[in-house]
CSV table of C-alpha atoms in Angstrom, one decimal:
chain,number,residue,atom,x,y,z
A,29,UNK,CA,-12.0,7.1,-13.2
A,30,UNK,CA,-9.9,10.2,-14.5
A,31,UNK,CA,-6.8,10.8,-12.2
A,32,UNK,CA,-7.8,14.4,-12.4
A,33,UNK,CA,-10.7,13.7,-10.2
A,34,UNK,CA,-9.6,11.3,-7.9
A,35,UNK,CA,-6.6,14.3,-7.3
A,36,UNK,CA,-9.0,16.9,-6.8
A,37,UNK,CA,-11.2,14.7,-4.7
A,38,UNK,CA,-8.1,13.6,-2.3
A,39,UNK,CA,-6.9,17.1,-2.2
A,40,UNK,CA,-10.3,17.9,-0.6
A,41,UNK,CA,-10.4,15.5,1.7
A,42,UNK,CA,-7.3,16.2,3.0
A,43,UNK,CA,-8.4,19.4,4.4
A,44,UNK,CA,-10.4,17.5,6.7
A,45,UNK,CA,-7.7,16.8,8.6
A,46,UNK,CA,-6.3,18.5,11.4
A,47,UNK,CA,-4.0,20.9,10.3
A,48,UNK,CA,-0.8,19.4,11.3
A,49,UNK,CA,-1.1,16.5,9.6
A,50,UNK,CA,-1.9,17.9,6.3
A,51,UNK,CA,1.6,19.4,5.5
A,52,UNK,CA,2.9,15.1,5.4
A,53,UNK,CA,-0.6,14.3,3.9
A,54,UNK,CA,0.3,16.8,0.8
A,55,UNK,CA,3.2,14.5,-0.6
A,56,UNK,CA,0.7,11.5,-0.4
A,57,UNK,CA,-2.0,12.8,-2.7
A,58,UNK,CA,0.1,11.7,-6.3
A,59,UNK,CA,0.7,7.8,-4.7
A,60,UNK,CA,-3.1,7.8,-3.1
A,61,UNK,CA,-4.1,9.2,-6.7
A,62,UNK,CA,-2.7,6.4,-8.1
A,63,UNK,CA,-3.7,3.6,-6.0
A,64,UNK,CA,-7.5,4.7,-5.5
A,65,UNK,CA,-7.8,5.0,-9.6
A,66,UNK,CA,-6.6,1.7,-10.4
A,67,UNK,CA,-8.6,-0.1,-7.9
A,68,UNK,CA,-11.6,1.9,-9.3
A,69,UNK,CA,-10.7,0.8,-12.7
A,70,UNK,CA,-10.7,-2.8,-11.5
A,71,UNK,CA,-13.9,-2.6,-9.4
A,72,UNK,CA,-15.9,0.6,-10.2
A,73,UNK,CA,-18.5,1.2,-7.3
A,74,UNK,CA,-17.6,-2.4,-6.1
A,75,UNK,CA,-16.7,-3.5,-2.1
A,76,UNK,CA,-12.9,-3.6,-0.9
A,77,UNK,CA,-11.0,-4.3,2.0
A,78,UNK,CA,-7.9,-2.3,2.8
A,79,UNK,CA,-5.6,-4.0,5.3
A,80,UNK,CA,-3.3,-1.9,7.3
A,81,UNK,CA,-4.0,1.4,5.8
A,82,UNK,CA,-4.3,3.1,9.3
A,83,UNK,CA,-5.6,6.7,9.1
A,84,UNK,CA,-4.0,7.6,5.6
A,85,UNK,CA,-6.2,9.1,3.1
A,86,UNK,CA,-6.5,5.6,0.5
A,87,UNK,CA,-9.5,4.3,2.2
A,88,UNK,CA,-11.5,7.9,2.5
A,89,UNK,CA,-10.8,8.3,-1.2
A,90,UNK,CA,-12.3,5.1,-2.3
A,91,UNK,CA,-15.2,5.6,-0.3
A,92,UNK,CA,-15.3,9.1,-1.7
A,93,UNK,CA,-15.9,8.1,-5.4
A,94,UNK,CA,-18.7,5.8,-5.0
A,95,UNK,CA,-16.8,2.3,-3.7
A,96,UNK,CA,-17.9,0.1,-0.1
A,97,UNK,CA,-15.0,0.4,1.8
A,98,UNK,CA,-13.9,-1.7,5.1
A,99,UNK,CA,-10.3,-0.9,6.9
A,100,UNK,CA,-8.9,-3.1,8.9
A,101,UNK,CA,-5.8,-2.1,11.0
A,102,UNK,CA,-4.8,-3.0,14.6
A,103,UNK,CA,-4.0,1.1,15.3
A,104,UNK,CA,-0.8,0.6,17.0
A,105,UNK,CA,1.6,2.2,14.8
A,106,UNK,CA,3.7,5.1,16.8
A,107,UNK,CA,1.6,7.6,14.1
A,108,UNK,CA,-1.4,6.4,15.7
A,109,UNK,CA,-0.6,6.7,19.8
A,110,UNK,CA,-2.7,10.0,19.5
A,111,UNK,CA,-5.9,11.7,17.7
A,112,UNK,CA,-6.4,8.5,15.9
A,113,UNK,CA,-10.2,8.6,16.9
A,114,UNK,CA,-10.2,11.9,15.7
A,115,UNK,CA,-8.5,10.9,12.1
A,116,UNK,CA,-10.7,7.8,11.9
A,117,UNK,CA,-14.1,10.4,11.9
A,118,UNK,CA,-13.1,11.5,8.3
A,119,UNK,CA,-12.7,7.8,7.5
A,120,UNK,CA,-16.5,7.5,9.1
A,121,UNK,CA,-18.0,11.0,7.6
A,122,UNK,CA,-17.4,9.3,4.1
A,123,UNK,CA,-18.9,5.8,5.0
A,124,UNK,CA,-15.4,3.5,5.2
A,125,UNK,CA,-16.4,0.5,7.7
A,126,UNK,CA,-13.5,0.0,10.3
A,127,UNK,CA,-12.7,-3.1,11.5
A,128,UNK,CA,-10.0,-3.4,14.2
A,129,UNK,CA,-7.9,-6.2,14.1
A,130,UNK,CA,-4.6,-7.7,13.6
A,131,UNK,CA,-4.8,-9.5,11.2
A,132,UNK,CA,-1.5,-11.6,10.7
A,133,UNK,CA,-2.6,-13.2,14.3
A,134,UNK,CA,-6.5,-13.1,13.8
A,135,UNK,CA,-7.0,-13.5,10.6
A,136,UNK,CA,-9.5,-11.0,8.1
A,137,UNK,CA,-12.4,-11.6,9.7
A,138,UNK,CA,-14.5,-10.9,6.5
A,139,UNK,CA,-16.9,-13.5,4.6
A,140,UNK,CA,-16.1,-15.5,1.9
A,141,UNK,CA,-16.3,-14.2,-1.8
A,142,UNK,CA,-17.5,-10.8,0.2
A,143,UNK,CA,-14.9,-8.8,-1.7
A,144,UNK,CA,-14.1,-7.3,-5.9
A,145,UNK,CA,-10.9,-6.1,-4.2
A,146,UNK,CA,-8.5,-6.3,-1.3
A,147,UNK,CA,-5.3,-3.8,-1.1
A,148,UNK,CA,-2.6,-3.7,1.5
A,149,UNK,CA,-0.2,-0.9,0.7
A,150,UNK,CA,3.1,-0.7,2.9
A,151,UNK,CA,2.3,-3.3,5.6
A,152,UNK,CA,3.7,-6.4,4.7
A,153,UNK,CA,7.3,-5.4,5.7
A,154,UNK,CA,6.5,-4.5,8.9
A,155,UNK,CA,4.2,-8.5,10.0
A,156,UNK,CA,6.7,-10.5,12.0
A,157,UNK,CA,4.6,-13.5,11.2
A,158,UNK,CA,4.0,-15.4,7.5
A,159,UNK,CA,1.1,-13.5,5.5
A,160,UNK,CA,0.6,-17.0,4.1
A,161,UNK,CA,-2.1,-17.9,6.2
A,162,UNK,CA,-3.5,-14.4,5.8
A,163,UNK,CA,-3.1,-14.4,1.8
A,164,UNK,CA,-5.0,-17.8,1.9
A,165,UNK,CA,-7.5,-15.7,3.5
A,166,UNK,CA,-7.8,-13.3,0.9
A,167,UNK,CA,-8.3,-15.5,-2.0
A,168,UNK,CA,-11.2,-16.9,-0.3
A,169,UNK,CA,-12.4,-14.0,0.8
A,170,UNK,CA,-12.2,-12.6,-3.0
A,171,UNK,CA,-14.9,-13.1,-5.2
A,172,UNK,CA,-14.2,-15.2,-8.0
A,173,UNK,CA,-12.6,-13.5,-10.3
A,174,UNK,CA,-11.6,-10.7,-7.7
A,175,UNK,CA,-8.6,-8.2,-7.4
A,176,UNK,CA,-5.6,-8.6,-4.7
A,177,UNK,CA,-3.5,-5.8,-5.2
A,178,UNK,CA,-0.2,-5.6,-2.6
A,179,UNK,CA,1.9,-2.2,-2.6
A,180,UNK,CA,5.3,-3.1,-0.8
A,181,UNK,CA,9.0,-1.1,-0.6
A,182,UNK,CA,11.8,-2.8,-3.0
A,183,UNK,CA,14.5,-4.1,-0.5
A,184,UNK,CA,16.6,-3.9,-3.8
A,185,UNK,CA,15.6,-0.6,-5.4
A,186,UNK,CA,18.3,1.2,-7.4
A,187,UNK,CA,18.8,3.7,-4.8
A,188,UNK,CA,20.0,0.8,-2.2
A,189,UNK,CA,22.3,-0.6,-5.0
A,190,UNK,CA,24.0,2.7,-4.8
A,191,UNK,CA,23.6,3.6,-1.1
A,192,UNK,CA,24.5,0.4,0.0
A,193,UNK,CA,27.8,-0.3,-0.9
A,194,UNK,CA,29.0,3.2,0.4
A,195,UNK,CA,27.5,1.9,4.2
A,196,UNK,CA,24.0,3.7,4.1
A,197,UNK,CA,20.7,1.3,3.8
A,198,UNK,CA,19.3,1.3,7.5
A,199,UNK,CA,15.4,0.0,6.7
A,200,UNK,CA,14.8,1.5,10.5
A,201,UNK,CA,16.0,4.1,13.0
A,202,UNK,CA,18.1,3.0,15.9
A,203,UNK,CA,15.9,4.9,18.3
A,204,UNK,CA,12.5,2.9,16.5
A,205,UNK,CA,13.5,-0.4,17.3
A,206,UNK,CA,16.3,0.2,20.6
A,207,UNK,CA,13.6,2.4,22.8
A,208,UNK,CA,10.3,1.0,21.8
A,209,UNK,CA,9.0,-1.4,23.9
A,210,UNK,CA,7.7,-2.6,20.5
A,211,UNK,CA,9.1,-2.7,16.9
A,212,UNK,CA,6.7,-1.9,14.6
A,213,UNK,CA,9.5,-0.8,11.7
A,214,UNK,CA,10.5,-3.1,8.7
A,215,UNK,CA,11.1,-6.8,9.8
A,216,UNK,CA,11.8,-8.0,5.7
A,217,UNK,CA,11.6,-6.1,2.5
A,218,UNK,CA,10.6,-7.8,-0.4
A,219,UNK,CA,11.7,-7.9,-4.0
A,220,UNK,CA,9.8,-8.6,-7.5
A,221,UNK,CA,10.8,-12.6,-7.0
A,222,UNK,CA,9.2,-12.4,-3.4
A,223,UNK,CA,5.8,-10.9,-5.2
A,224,UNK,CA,6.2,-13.6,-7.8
A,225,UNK,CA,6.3,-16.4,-5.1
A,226,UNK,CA,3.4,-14.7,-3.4
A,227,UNK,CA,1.6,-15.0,-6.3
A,228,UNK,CA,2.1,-18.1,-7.2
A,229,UNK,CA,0.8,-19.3,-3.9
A,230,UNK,CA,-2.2,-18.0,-4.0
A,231,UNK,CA,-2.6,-19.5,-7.6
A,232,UNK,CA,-3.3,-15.8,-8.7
A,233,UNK,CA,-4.0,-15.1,-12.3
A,234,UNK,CA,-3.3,-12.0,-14.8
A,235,UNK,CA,-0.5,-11.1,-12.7
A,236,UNK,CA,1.3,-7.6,-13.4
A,237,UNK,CA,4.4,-6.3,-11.6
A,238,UNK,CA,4.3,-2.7,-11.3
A,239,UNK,CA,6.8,-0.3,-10.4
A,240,UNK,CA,6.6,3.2,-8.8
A,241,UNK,CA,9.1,5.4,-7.2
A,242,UNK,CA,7.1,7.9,-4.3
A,243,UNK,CA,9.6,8.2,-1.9
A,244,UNK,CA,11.3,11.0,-3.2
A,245,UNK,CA,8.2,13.7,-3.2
A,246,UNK,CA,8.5,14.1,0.3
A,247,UNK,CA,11.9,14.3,0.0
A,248,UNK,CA,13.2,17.5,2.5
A,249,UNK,CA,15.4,18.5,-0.2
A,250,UNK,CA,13.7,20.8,-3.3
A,251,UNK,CA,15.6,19.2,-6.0
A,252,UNK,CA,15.0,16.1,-5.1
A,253,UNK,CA,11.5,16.2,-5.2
A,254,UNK,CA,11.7,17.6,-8.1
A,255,UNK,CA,13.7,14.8,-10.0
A,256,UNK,CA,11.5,12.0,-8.3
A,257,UNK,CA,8.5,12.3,-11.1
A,258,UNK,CA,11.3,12.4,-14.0
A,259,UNK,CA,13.3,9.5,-12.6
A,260,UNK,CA,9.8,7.6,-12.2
A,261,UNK,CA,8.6,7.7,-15.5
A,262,UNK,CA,12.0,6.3,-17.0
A,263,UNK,CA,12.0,3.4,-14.3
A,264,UNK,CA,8.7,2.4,-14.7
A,265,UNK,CA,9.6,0.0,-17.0
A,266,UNK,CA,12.0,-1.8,-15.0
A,267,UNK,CA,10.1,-2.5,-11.8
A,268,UNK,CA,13.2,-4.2,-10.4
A,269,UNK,CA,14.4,-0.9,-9.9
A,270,UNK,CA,11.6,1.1,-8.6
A,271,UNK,CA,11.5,2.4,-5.1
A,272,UNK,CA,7.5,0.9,-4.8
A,273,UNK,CA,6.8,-2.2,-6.6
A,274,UNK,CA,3.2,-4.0,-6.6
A,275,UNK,CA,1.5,-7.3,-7.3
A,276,UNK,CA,-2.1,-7.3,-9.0
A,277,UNK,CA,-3.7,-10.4,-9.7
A,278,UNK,CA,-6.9,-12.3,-9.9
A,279,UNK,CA,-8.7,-15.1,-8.1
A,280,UNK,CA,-9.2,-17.6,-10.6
A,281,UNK,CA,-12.2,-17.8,-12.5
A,282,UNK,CA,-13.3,-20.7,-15.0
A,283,UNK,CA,-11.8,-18.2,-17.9
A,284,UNK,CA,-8.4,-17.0,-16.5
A,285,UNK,CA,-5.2,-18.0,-17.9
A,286,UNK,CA,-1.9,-18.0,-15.2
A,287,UNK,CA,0.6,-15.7,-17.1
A,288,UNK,CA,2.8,-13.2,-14.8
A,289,UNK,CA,4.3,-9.9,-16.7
A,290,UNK,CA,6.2,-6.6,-15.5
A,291,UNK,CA,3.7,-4.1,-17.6
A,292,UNK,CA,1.7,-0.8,-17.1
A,293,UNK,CA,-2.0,-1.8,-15.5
């Protein structure tokens, strides 16, 4: 589907939202564009699982051009302790299926080869458990010859390699993980080796690294948001590097080869 329309599709949906959220949801549009195109390039009109997207606007917008869409989240994120009911009836209005779960401790809960294509998008980091057992899950869950597609931060993007060294590279606020009575912030970062090994694991074929950089539009300062889509396109080659990086691969089918590659999609 043409990014142009999953854009102006997002953009409307985010009006559904109450009106203090939609300031933060406005940044969120160019990575949601993204996401929901390539999974309905993969699985146009097919059924996919979403794992840990909470009340962000992925989901909606896959349900919103034409795909079955199931979330599955536990809720308990700190963005969630209020009006999540209230965020989820967009999810509803546009037919996503909501499943409420955590899943590292009770697994997916979905049928097996139910699924073209399960996502999880900035989750990972935060499960203080192994998503092995989880990821098993998925590739049985997949139909054969199904999409897993995993969104994660770089714990070794070229911004750390420069911050770093000069003492600033926190992953979390003192205040999130001191006065919650619960740490729900980033327990391990991975890198593009990390997605390799995943990868390999679950015996995943056609593998692609990608590489994105979307922290930067929501950047408070003007000329840094401005520079974020420039510095993006000339480190998209070099995933390594990228602030977002991104495994897509394929449950085996009798036809698949095993190759992994840093490309485009």
């Amino acid at each position: 589907m043409q990014a142009g329309i999953v854009r102006q599709e997002l953009r409307s949906l985010a009006t559904r939202y109450p009106a203090e959220w939609r300031a933060s949801l406005d940044h969120e549009v160019e990575r949601q564009t993204f996401h929901v195109g390539l999974v309905s390039q993969l699985a146009p009109r097919g059924s996919i699982a979403d794992i840990g997207g909470g009340t962000g606007l992925f989901s909606v917008g896959c349900a919103a051009v034409g795909m079955s869409v199931t979330l599955i989240d536990d809720f308990a994120d700190p963005v969630n302790e209020s009006r999540t009911d209230e965020l989820l009836d967009v999810h509803r209005g546009v037919g996503v299926k909501i499943e409420v779960r955590d899943v590292v401790r009770d697994g997916l809960g979905l049928a097996p080869e139910s699924m073209d294509v399960i996502t999880t998008f900035d989750s990972m980091e935060h499960w203080h458990s192994s998503p092995k057992r989880l990821f098993a899950e998925v590739t049985t869950a997949l139909r054969p010859g199904g999409w897993f597609l995993l969104g994660v931060p770089n714990c070794v993007n070229l911004r750390k390699r420069i911050t770093v060294p000069l003492g600033r590279g926190k992953w979390s606020s003192m205040a999130d993980w001191y006065e919650r009575p619960h740490f729900r912030g980033h327990v391990r970062e991975p890198d593009v080796d990390d997605l390799r090994y995943i990868a390999s694991d679950m015996k995943l074929t056609s593998v692609r690294i990608l590489g994105r950089n979307w922290l930067g539009r929501g950047h408070a300062h003007p000329l840094v948001r401005t520079l974020t889509p420039m510095v993006d396109r000339v480190l998209r080659s070099r995933p390594t590097l990228c602030s977002d990086i991104y495994l897509l691969g394929r449950k085996p089918s009798t036809t698949d080869g095993g190759t992994v590659r840093s490309e485009e999609p």
